[in-house]
Coordinates of C-alpha atoms and ligand atoms in Angstrom, one line a residue:
X1 CA -4.4 14.1 -5.8
X2 CA -3.6 13.8 -9.5
X3 CA -2.6 10.3 -8.9
X4 CA -6.2 9.3 -8.8
X5 CA -6.4 10.1 -12.5
X6 CA -5.5 6.9 -14.0
X7 CA -6.5 6.1 -17.5
X8 CA -8.7 3.1 -17.8
X9 CA -7.8 0.5 -20.4
X10 CA -11.1 -0.8 -21.8
X11 CA -11.1 -4.4 -22.6
X12 CA -13.5 -4.6 -25.6
X13 CA -14.3 -8.4 -25.1
X14 CA -15.2 -7.9 -21.4
X15 CA -17.4 -4.9 -22.3
X16 CA -19.1 -6.9 -25.1
X17 CA -19.6 -9.8 -22.6
X18 CA -21.6 -7.4 -20.3
X19 CA -23.4 -5.3 -22.9
X20 CA -24.2 -8.1 -25.4
X21 CA -25.6 -10.5 -22.8
X22 CA -29.2 -11.4 -23.4
X23 CA -30.9 -11.7 -20.0
X24 CA -32.9 -14.8 -19.4
X25 CA -36.7 -14.7 -19.7
X26 CA -37.0 -18.0 -18.0
X27 CA -34.6 -20.1 -15.8
X28 CA -32.7 -21.8 -18.7
X29 CA -28.9 -21.7 -18.6
X30 CA -27.0 -20.7 -21.5
X31 CA -23.3 -21.0 -22.4
X32 CA -22.4 -17.4 -23.3
X33 CA -20.9 -15.1 -20.7
X34 CA -19.7 -14.3 -17.2
X35 CA -23.3 -13.9 -16.3
X36 CA -24.5 -17.4 -16.8
X37 CA -25.0 -20.4 -14.3
X38 CA -24.5 -20.3 -10.5
X39 CA -23.7 -17.1 -8.7
X40 CA -20.7 -18.0 -6.6
X41 CA -21.3 -18.5 -2.9
X42 CA -25.1 -18.6 -3.5
X43 CA -27.6 -21.3 -4.4
X44 CA -29.1 -19.2 -7.2
X45 CA -28.1 -18.5 -10.8
X46 CA -28.0 -15.5 -12.9
X47 CA -30.9 -16.6 -15.0
X48 CA -33.3 -16.9 -12.0
X49 CA -32.4 -13.3 -10.8
X50 CA -32.9 -12.0 -14.3
X51 CA -36.2 -13.8 -14.7
X52 CA -37.8 -12.1 -11.6
X53 CA -36.1 -8.8 -11.8
X54 CA -38.3 -6.6 -13.8
X55 CA -41.4 -7.8 -11.8
X56 CA -39.6 -7.2 -8.6
X57 CA -38.4 -3.7 -9.7
X58 CA -41.9 -2.7 -10.7
X59 CA -43.3 -3.7 -7.4
X60 CA -40.6 -2.2 -5.4
X61 CA -40.8 1.0 -7.4
X62 CA -44.4 1.3 -6.2
X63 CA -43.6 0.2 -2.6
X64 CA -40.9 2.9 -2.1
X65 CA -43.3 5.7 -3.0
X66 CA -45.8 4.7 -0.3
X67 CA -45.8 6.9 2.9
X68 CA -44.6 4.0 5.1
X69 CA -41.4 3.3 2.9
X70 CA -40.4 6.8 1.6
X71 CA -39.8 8.5 4.9
X72 CA -36.3 7.8 6.4
X73 CA -35.1 9.4 9.6
X74 CA -31.4 10.1 9.6
X75 CA -28.9 12.4 11.3
X76 CA -26.8 13.6 8.4
X77 CA -24.8 16.1 10.5
X78 CA -22.8 14.0 12.9
X79 CA -19.0 14.7 12.7
X80 CA -16.9 12.3 10.9
X81 CA -15.5 10.2 13.8
X82 CA -12.3 9.0 12.1
X83 CA -10.6 11.9 10.4
X84 CA -11.1 15.6 9.9
X85 CA -13.3 15.9 6.8
X86 CA -13.0 19.0 4.7
X87 CA -14.5 17.4 1.5
X88 CA -17.7 19.5 1.2
X89 CA -19.5 19.0 -1.9
X90 CA -20.3 22.4 -3.3
X91 CA -22.8 21.3 -6.0
X92 CA -26.5 22.0 -5.6
X93 CA -27.2 18.2 -6.4
X94 CA -25.5 17.4 -3.2
X95 CA -28.0 19.1 -1.0
X96 CA -31.2 17.4 0.2
X97 CA -34.6 18.8 1.3
X98 CA -36.0 17.6 4.6
X99 CA -39.6 17.1 5.8
X100 CA -41.1 19.0 8.8
X101 CA -42.0 16.5 11.5
X102 CA -45.5 17.8 11.5
X103 CA -46.0 15.9 8.1
X104 CA -45.1 12.7 9.6
X105 CA -47.6 10.4 11.3
X106 CA -47.4 11.0 15.0
X107 CA -46.3 7.6 16.1
X108 CA -43.1 7.9 14.1
X109 CA -42.1 11.3 15.6
X110 CA -39.0 11.5 17.9
X111 CA -40.9 11.7 21.2
X112 CA -43.1 8.8 20.4
X113 CA -40.2 6.7 19.0
X114 CA -37.8 7.2 21.9
X115 CA -40.4 5.7 24.2
X116 CA -41.3 2.7 22.1
X117 CA -38.6 1.8 19.6
X118 CA -35.3 2.3 21.5
X119 CA -33.9 -0.7 23.2
X120 CA -33.0 -0.2 26.9
X121 CA -29.6 1.0 27.9
X122 CA -28.3 -2.4 29.0
X123 CA -29.3 -3.8 25.6
X124 CA -27.2 -1.5 23.5
X125 CA -23.8 0.1 23.2
X126 CA -24.2 3.9 22.9
X127 CA -22.2 6.7 21.3
X128 CA -23.3 10.2 21.0
X129 CA -26.4 10.1 18.7
X130 CA -26.1 6.4 17.8
X131 CA -26.0 2.9 19.1
X132 CA -25.8 -0.7 18.2
X133 CA -27.0 -3.9 19.8
X134 CA -25.0 -7.1 20.0
X135 CA -26.7 -8.5 16.9
X136 CA -26.5 -5.3 14.8
X137 CA -24.1 -5.0 11.8
X138 CA -24.3 -1.2 11.8
X139 CA -24.8 1.8 14.0
X140 CA -28.4 3.1 14.2
X141 CA -29.2 6.7 14.8
X142 CA -30.9 7.2 18.1
X143 CA -33.9 9.5 17.8
X144 CA -32.4 12.4 19.6
X145 CA -31.2 14.1 16.5
X146 CA -31.8 13.9 12.7
X147 CA -34.5 14.8 10.1
X148 CA -37.1 13.2 8.2
X149 CA -36.3 12.9 4.5
X150 CA -38.6 11.9 1.8
X151 CA -36.4 9.6 -0.2
X152 CA -38.5 9.8 -3.3
X153 CA -38.0 13.6 -3.5
X154 CA -34.2 13.2 -3.1
X155 CA -33.2 10.4 -5.9
X156 CA -29.7 8.9 -5.8
X157 CA -28.1 10.1 -8.9
X158 CA -25.0 12.0 -10.3
X159 CA -24.2 14.8 -7.8
X160 CA -20.6 15.7 -8.9
X161 CA -19.1 14.5 -5.5
X162 CA -15.8 13.4 -6.8
X163 CA -12.1 13.4 -6.1
X164 CA -10.0 12.7 -3.0
X165 CA -12.8 13.0 -0.4
X166 CA -14.9 10.4 -2.3
X167 CA -11.9 8.1 -2.9
X168 CA -10.9 8.3 0.7
X169 CA -14.3 7.0 1.8
X170 CA -14.2 4.1 -0.6
X171 CA -10.7 3.3 0.2
X172 CA -11.4 3.2 4.0
X173 CA -14.5 1.0 3.4
X174 CA -12.4 -1.5 1.3
X175 CA -9.6 -1.4 4.0
X176 CA -12.1 -2.7 6.5
X177 CA -11.9 -5.9 4.5
X178 CA -8.9 -7.1 6.7
X179 CA -9.5 -9.8 9.0
X180 CA -7.0 -10.7 11.7
X181 CA -8.1 -14.3 11.6
X182 CA -7.7 -14.6 7.9
X183 CA -5.0 -16.9 6.1
X184 CA -1.4 -16.4 6.3
X185 CA -1.3 -14.2 3.1
X186 CA -3.5 -11.7 4.7
X187 CA -1.2 -9.4 6.6
X188 CA -1.9 -11.2 9.8
X189 CA 0.0 -8.5 12.0
X190 CA -1.7 -5.6 10.2
X191 CA -4.0 -3.3 12.1
X192 CA -7.6 -3.1 11.0
X193 CA -8.5 -0.6 8.3
X194 CA -9.8 1.9 11.0
X195 CA -6.7 1.6 12.9
X196 CA -4.7 2.6 9.8
X197 CA -6.8 5.7 9.4
X198 CA -6.6 6.6 13.1
X199 CA -2.8 6.3 13.1
X200 CA -2.5 8.3 10.0
X201 CA -1.3 5.3 7.9
X202 CA -4.0 5.9 5.4
X203 CA -2.9 4.7 1.9
X204 CA -4.9 5.5 -1.2
X205 CA -6.4 2.6 -3.2
X206 CA -3.3 0.4 -3.6
X207 CA -4.7 -2.0 -0.9
X208 CA -7.7 -3.1 -3.1
X209 CA -7.4 -6.8 -3.5
X210 CA -7.8 -7.8 -7.1
X211 CA -10.2 -10.6 -8.0
X212 CA -7.4 -12.9 -8.6
X213 CA -6.6 -13.2 -5.0
X214 CA -9.8 -14.8 -4.5
X215 CA -8.7 -18.3 -4.1
X216 CA -6.4 -17.5 -1.2
X217 CA -9.0 -15.6 0.8
X218 CA -11.3 -17.1 3.3
X219 CA -14.9 -17.4 2.4
X220 CA -16.1 -14.6 4.8
X221 CA -13.6 -12.2 3.5
X222 CA -14.7 -12.9 -0.1
X223 CA -18.3 -12.2 0.9
X224 CA -17.5 -9.0 2.5
X225 CA -15.6 -7.8 -0.6
X226 CA -18.5 -8.9 -2.8
X227 CA -20.9 -6.9 -0.6
X228 CA -18.9 -3.8 -0.7
X229 CA -17.8 -3.9 -4.3
X230 CA -21.4 -4.8 -5.4
X231 CA -22.8 -1.8 -3.5
X232 CA -20.1 0.5 -5.0
X233 CA -21.0 -0.9 -8.4
X234 CA -24.7 -0.4 -7.9
X235 CA -24.0 3.2 -6.8
X236 CA -21.9 3.8 -9.8
X237 CA -24.7 2.3 -12.1
X238 CA -27.2 4.9 -10.6
X239 CA -24.7 7.8 -11.1
X240 CA -24.1 6.6 -14.8
X241 CA -27.9 6.0 -15.5
X242 CA -28.8 9.4 -14.2
X243 CA -26.0 11.6 -15.3
X244 CA -26.0 15.2 -16.0
X245 CA -25.0 16.0 -19.6
X246 CA -22.8 18.9 -19.8
X247 CA -23.5 19.8 -23.4
X248 CA -27.3 19.5 -23.5
X249 CA -27.9 20.5 -19.8
X250 CA -30.1 17.5 -19.5
X251 CA -30.2 14.4 -17.3
X252 CA -29.9 10.9 -18.9
X253 CA -27.9 7.7 -19.0
X254 CA -24.1 7.9 -19.8
X255 CA -22.9 4.8 -21.5
X256 CA -19.1 5.5 -21.5
X257 CA -19.4 6.3 -17.7
X258 CA -21.2 2.8 -17.2
X259 CA -18.4 1.0 -19.2
X260 CA -15.7 2.9 -17.4
X261 CA -17.0 2.1 -13.9
X262 CA -18.8 -1.2 -14.3
X263 CA -18.9 -3.1 -17.8
X264 CA -15.1 -3.1 -18.0
X265 CA -15.0 -4.9 -14.7
X266 CA -17.6 -7.7 -15.2
X267 CA -17.1 -9.1 -11.6
X268 CA -18.5 -5.8 -10.3
X269 CA -21.7 -6.6 -12.2
X270 CA -21.6 -10.1 -10.8
X271 CA -21.5 -8.7 -7.4
X272 CA -24.6 -6.7 -8.0
X273 CA -26.4 -9.8 -8.6
X274 CA -24.7 -11.5 -5.6
X275 CA -26.1 -8.5 -3.3
X276 CA -29.5 -9.0 -4.8
X277 CA -29.6 -12.7 -3.8
X278 CA -28.3 -11.8 -0.3
X279 CA -31.0 -9.2 0.1
X280 CA -33.8 -11.4 -1.4
X281 CA -32.8 -14.2 1.0
X282 CA -33.1 -11.9 3.9
X283 CA -36.6 -10.7 2.8
X284 CA -37.7 -14.3 2.2
X285 CA -36.3 -15.3 5.6
X286 CA -38.4 -12.7 7.4
X287 CA -41.5 -13.2 5.4
X288 CA -43.8 -14.0 8.2
X289 CA -42.4 -10.9 10.2
X290 CA -43.0 -8.7 7.1
X291 CA -46.5 -10.0 6.5
X292 CA -47.4 -9.1 10.2
X293 CA -45.7 -5.7 10.3
X294 CA -47.9 -2.6 11.0
X295 CA -47.7 -0.5 7.7
X296 CA -50.5 2.0 8.9
X297 CA -49.2 5.4 8.1
X298 CA -51.9 7.9 8.4
X299 CA -53.2 7.2 4.8
X300 CA -56.5 5.7 4.0
X301 CA -57.2 1.9 4.9
X302 CA -57.1 1.1 1.2
X303 CA -53.6 2.7 0.8
X304 CA -52.3 0.8 3.9
X305 CA -53.8 -2.5 2.5
X306 CA -52.2 -1.7 -1.0
X307 CA -48.8 -1.4 0.7
X308 CA -49.3 -4.8 2.5
X309 CA -50.4 -6.3 -0.9
X310 CA -47.1 -5.0 -2.6
X311 CA -45.0 -6.3 0.3
X312 CA -46.6 -9.7 -0.3
X313 CA -45.8 -9.8 -3.9
X314 CA -42.2 -8.7 -3.1
X315 CA -41.9 -11.4 -0.4
X316 CA -43.3 -14.0 -3.0
X317 CA -40.6 -13.2 -5.6
X318 CA -38.0 -12.9 -3.1
X319 CA -38.7 -16.5 -1.9
X320 CA -38.3 -17.6 -5.6
X321 CA -34.9 -16.1 -6.1
X322 CA -33.5 -15.6 -2.8
X323 CA -31.5 -18.8 -2.5
X324 CA -28.5 -18.3 -0.3
X325 CA -27.3 -20.7 2.3
X326 CA -26.1 -18.6 5.1
X327 CA -25.2 -21.7 7.2
X328 CA -21.9 -22.1 5.1
X329 CA -20.5 -19.0 6.6
X330 CA -19.0 -18.5 10.1
X331 CA -18.4 -22.2 10.7
X332 CA -15.4 -23.9 12.3
X333 CA -13.1 -23.3 15.2
X334 CA -12.8 -19.4 15.1
X335 CA -16.5 -18.9 13.9
X336 CA -17.7 -16.7 16.6
X337 CA -14.5 -14.5 16.6
X338 CA -14.6 -14.1 12.9
X339 CA -18.2 -13.2 13.0
X340 CA -17.6 -10.5 15.7
X341 CA -14.9 -9.1 13.5
X342 CA -17.1 -9.0 10.4
X343 CA -19.7 -7.2 12.4
X344 CA -17.3 -4.8 13.9
X345 CA -16.0 -4.0 10.4
X346 CA -19.4 -3.5 8.9
X347 CA -20.4 -1.3 11.8
X348 CA -17.3 0.8 11.0
X349 CA -18.5 1.1 7.4
X350 CA -21.7 2.5 8.8
X351 CA -19.9 5.1 10.7
X352 CA -17.6 6.0 7.7
X353 CA -20.9 7.3 6.1
X354 CA -20.6 10.2 8.6
X355 CA -17.6 11.2 6.7
X356 CA -19.1 11.4 3.3
X357 CA -18.9 15.1 2.1
X358 CA -22.1 15.3 0.1
X359 CA -25.4 15.3 2.0
X360 CA -27.4 13.3 -0.6
X361 CA -24.6 10.7 -1.0
X362 CA -24.4 10.4 2.6
X363 CA -28.1 9.9 3.0
X364 CA -28.1 7.0 0.2
X365 CA -25.0 5.7 1.8
X366 CA -26.7 5.4 5.2
X367 CA -29.9 3.9 3.8
X368 CA -28.0 1.3 1.9
X369 CA -25.4 0.3 4.6
X370 CA -28.3 0.1 7.0
X371 CA -30.3 -2.1 4.3
X372 CA -27.2 -4.5 3.9
X373 CA -26.6 -4.5 7.5
X374 CA -30.1 -5.5 8.3
X375 CA -29.8 -8.3 5.8
X376 CA -26.8 -9.5 7.4
X377 CA -28.4 -9.5 10.8
X378 CA -31.4 -11.4 9.6
X379 CA -29.1 -14.1 7.9
X380 CA -26.5 -14.5 10.5
X381 CA -27.9 -13.5 13.9
X382 CA -31.5 -14.5 14.1
X383 CA -32.9 -18.0 14.5
X384 CA -36.2 -19.2 13.5
X385 CA -37.7 -18.5 17.1
X386 CA -36.5 -15.0 17.3
X387 CA -38.0 -14.4 13.7
X388 CA -41.5 -15.3 14.9
X389 CA -43.5 -12.0 14.7
X390 CA -45.8 -13.1 17.7
X391 CA -43.0 -13.8 20.1
X392 CA -40.7 -10.8 19.0
X393 CA -42.9 -8.1 17.3
X394 CA -40.3 -5.4 18.0
X395 CA -37.4 -7.3 16.3
X396 CA -36.8 -4.7 13.6
X397 CA -37.1 -0.9 13.8
X398 CA -39.0 0.9 11.2
X399 CA -35.9 2.4 9.8
X400 CA -34.5 -1.1 9.2
X401 CA -37.5 -2.3 7.4
X402 CA -37.5 0.7 5.3
X403 CA -33.8 0.6 4.6
X404 CA -33.9 -3.1 3.6
X405 CA -36.7 -2.5 1.2
X406 CA -35.1 0.7 -0.3
X407 CA -31.8 -1.1 -0.7
X408 CA -33.4 -4.0 -2.5
X409 CA -35.1 -1.6 -4.8
X410 CA -31.7 0.1 -5.5
X411 CA -30.1 -3.1 -6.5
X412 CA -33.0 -4.3 -8.7
X413 CA -33.0 -0.8 -10.3
X414 CA -29.3 -1.2 -11.0
X415 CA -30.1 -4.5 -13.1
X416 CA -33.0 -2.7 -14.8
X417 CA -30.5 0.1 -15.7
X418 CA -28.0 -2.4 -17.1
X419 CA -30.8 -3.5 -19.4
X420 CA -31.1 0.0 -20.7
X421 CA -27.5 0.4 -21.3
X422 CA -27.5 -2.8 -23.2
X423 CA -30.3 -1.3 -25.4
X424 CA -28.1 1.8 -26.0
X425 CA -25.2 -0.5 -27.0
X426 CA -27.4 -2.5 -29.3
X427 CA -28.6 0.7 -31.1
X428 CA -25.1 1.9 -31.6
X429 CA -23.4 1.2 -35.1
X430 CA -19.6 0.3 -35.3
X431 CA -18.4 3.9 -35.3
X432 CA -20.4 4.9 -32.5
X433 CA -19.2 1.9 -30.5
X434 CA -15.5 2.9 -31.2
X435 CA -16.3 6.5 -30.0
X436 CA -18.2 5.2 -26.9
X437 CA -15.2 2.9 -25.9
X438 CA -12.8 5.7 -26.5
X439 CA -14.8 8.0 -24.3
X440 CA -14.9 5.3 -21.6
X441 CA -11.2 5.3 -21.4
X442 CA -11.1 8.8 -20.1
X443 CA -10.6 9.3 -16.3
X444 CA -14.0 9.9 -14.8
X445 CA -12.8 12.2 -12.1
X446 CA -11.8 15.0 -14.6
X447 CA -15.5 15.4 -15.8
X448 CA -16.7 18.9 -15.9
X449 CA -19.3 19.4 -13.2
X450 CA -19.7 23.1 -13.6
X451 CA -23.3 23.2 -14.5
X452 CA -24.3 21.6 -11.3
X453 CA -22.2 23.9 -9.3
X454 CA -23.8 26.9 -7.5
X455 CA -20.6 28.7 -8.0
X456 CA -20.3 28.7 -11.8
X457 CA -22.3 30.3 -14.6
X458 CA -25.7 31.4 -13.8
X459 CA -26.0 29.0 -10.8
X460 CA -24.1 31.5 -8.5
X461 CA -27.1 33.7 -8.5
X462 CA -29.3 31.1 -7.2
X463 CA -30.5 32.5 -3.9
X464 CA -32.8 29.5 -3.1
X465 CA -29.6 27.3 -3.2
X466 CA -27.8 29.6 -0.8
X467 CA -31.0 29.7 1.4
X468 CA -31.3 25.9 1.6
X469 CA -27.6 25.5 2.5
X470 CA -27.5 28.3 5.0
X471 CA -30.5 26.5 7.1
X472 CA -28.4 23.5 7.2
X473 CA -25.3 25.4 8.3
X474 CA -27.4 27.1 11.2
X475 CA -28.8 23.6 12.1
X476 CA -25.2 22.3 12.3
X477 CA -24.3 25.2 14.6
X478 CA -27.2 24.6 16.8
X479 CA -25.9 20.9 17.3
X480 CA -22.4 21.8 18.7
X481 CA -19.3 23.6 18.3
X482 CA -17.5 21.2 15.9
X483 CA -20.4 21.2 13.6
X484 CA -20.6 24.8 13.8
X485 CA -16.9 25.3 12.7
X486 CA -17.4 22.9 9.8
X487 CA -20.4 24.8 8.8
X488 CA -18.7 28.2 9.1
X489 CA -15.8 26.8 6.9
X490 CA -18.3 25.5 4.4
X491 CA -20.2 28.9 4.4
X492 CA -17.0 30.7 3.8
X493 CA -15.9 28.5 1.2
X494 CA -19.3 29.0 -0.6
X495 CA -18.9 32.8 -0.5
X496 CA -15.3 32.7 -1.6
X497 CA -16.2 30.5 -4.6
X498 CA -19.3 32.6 -5.3
X499 CA -17.1 35.7 -5.4
X500 CA -14.4 33.9 -7.6
X501 CA -17.1 32.7 -10.1
X502 CA -18.8 36.2 -10.2
X503 CA -15.3 37.6 -11.0
X504 CA -14.8 35.0 -13.7
X505 CA -18.2 35.4 -15.3
X506 CA -18.0 39.2 -15.5
X507 CA -14.3 38.9 -17.0
X508 CA -13.5 37.6 -20.4
X509 CA -12.8 34.0 -19.4
X510 CA -16.5 33.1 -18.8
X511 CA -16.4 29.7 -20.4
X512 CA -17.4 26.6 -18.5
X513 CA -15.1 25.9 -15.5
X514 CA -13.4 22.6 -15.1
X515 CA -13.4 21.0 -11.8
X516 CA -10.2 18.8 -11.6
X517 CA -8.6 16.9 -8.8
Ligands
LIG1 C1 -21.1 6.2 0.2 C2 -21.0 7.0 -1.1 C3 -22.1 7.4 -1.8 C4 -22.0 8.1 -3.0 N1 -23.1 8.5 -3.7 C5 -22.9 9.2 -4.7 C6 -24.2 9.6 -5.4 O1 -25.3 9.5 -5.0 N2 -23.9 10.4 -6.5 C7 -22.6 10.7 -7.0 O2 -22.6 11.4 -8.0 N3 -21.6 10.3 -6.3 C8 -21.7 9.5 -5.3 N4 -20.7 9.1 -4.7 C9 -19.2 9.4 -5.3 C10 -19.0 8.2 -6.3 O3 -19.2 6.9 -5.8 C11 -17.6 8.3 -6.8 O4 -16.6 8.1 -5.7 C12 -17.3 9.5 -7.7 O5 -18.2 9.5 -8.8 C13 -16.0 9.4 -8.3 O6 -15.9 8.2 -9.1 P1 -14.6 7.6 -9.8 O7 -14.7 7.2 -11.1 O8 -13.4 8.6 -9.5 O9 -14.1 6.3 -8.8 P2 -14.8 5.9 -7.5 O10 -16.1 5.3 -7.8 O11 -14.7 6.8 -6.5 O12 -13.8 4.6 -7.2 C14 -12.6 4.8 -6.8 C15 -11.6 3.7 -7.1 O13 -12.2 2.5 -6.6 C16 -12.2 1.3 -7.4 N5 -13.5 0.9 -7.8 C17 -14.5 1.5 -8.4 N6 -15.6 0.9 -8.4 C18 -15.3 -0.3 -7.9 C19 -16.0 -1.5 -7.5 N7 -17.4 -1.6 -7.9 N8 -15.3 -2.6 -6.9 C20 -14.1 -2.4 -6.5 N9 -13.3 -1.3 -6.8 C21 -14.0 -0.4 -7.4 C22 -11.5 1.8 -8.7 O14 -10.2 1.6 -8.6 C23 -11.7 3.4 -8.6 O15 -10.6 4.2 -9.3 C24 -20.7 8.4 -3.5 C25 -19.5 8.1 -2.7 C26 -19.7 7.4 -1.5 C27 -18.4 7.1 -0.8

């Protein structure tokens, strides 16, 4: 696993390009950097996205705190369907808190939902605990298992989930970017990414296609890569913006982390913009549907009206910046076969989320893959007639609407955070800059995460943490034998680590423990 620890070579010019870029206040093009002019495969430019982002972010930040949008139902304890996953995250930040169903409006509870929301058996392909319909780009949880989670109480941020388990997830996701119908360069005879995993031919990250390959790839494949890489970059931006500082014990932005993961690879930031445009286009395309949606959620009439008002503002801004011509994709002879493949690969990505070994990361992974999949469905599967809220009022499930808006919020927040990193860079003098760039070259995976761990320092005495985890272990046991075995393994590992840690703390070597992979 130490092969993952590659030293990043920081390209100062690229980093400056990203961090010294001045976002546009209006839609005027300038000739400065990689973040100027048209955004490839869209009809929008960087300046337009930047000119609406802060207003969008402010409105979405309000929206995601409303009762309708903050509760998300998910089954976080399904077994990984593709490999045996042992990568449990032992840090307290990986845990989540769930909400008792009694706190949720009755019409969203499992019993009511299974009557109303679920499509009939003939309309969907079912697997234990989840299903998809023909038009879906992801698996959706059926309402038989799972919990409600208040997303605002479980923010996406640094958790310390690192190393081979996290890398395996990312590599499997990128490996889905392998289309049988692609051009001759593209390993025509190779099995799909999932087939690799299932046949044990899993390779680390060497398959990742460099950006320079772009010219040789088909458009759909490039779009797939941009979506995934942009999502990855957005998650990384959140991790770096809300990072745990080992020295001060405080949360805050970590500029070297952002340089290492994003600014040193400007195309990754470009793909965050790309995802923004894709999601904005989806939101603007279903504008009438969103305007007619029932946002009543047991609050007061004023509260529900306020939710609708904010949705209306978001939809208005989305219409300004969401310029994307979906009709240029999936054209030509093999269009339908290619689309089916694209869909199947994206569905696999949504199932890979069940393999993420950190509850909070899995939760946000599910929210965001569902959000992007909903956008893809809106763009590539639904015609104007289907989108009519009068003729098709049950077009989207509540979880899809919530995921779409939450995901758009994630991406607008990423661009907002990029602005904060630029301010930090601008405030640094030459000496600081040199130190920051040097620090950005260190492999991220070797960072010390001991302060977050329940097993190091004073945290191992945190009884609350143990209780919160143990209730999840018991829940997993209730759900079946496999879940129970996994839970038992995690429980035993926790106890083993706690004993080890207690031993260390009581011994001479009680300095902070380094977690390396
Ligand atoms: C679904 C999911 C959700 C997660 N959520 C969280 C979270 O909320 N909090 C948290 O702390 N951790 C989270 N993680 C873990 C996090 O994403 C990293 O995997 C972890 O921090 C280790 O980072 P790393 O620097 O080793 O590289 P990783 O981010 O793991 O990347 C692995 C490799 O992929 C390549 N790569 C990196 N970024 C890109 C990109 N944008 N485009 C193309 N290639 C790229 C690089 O070669 C890199 O070495 C999540 C992981 C997954 C899979």
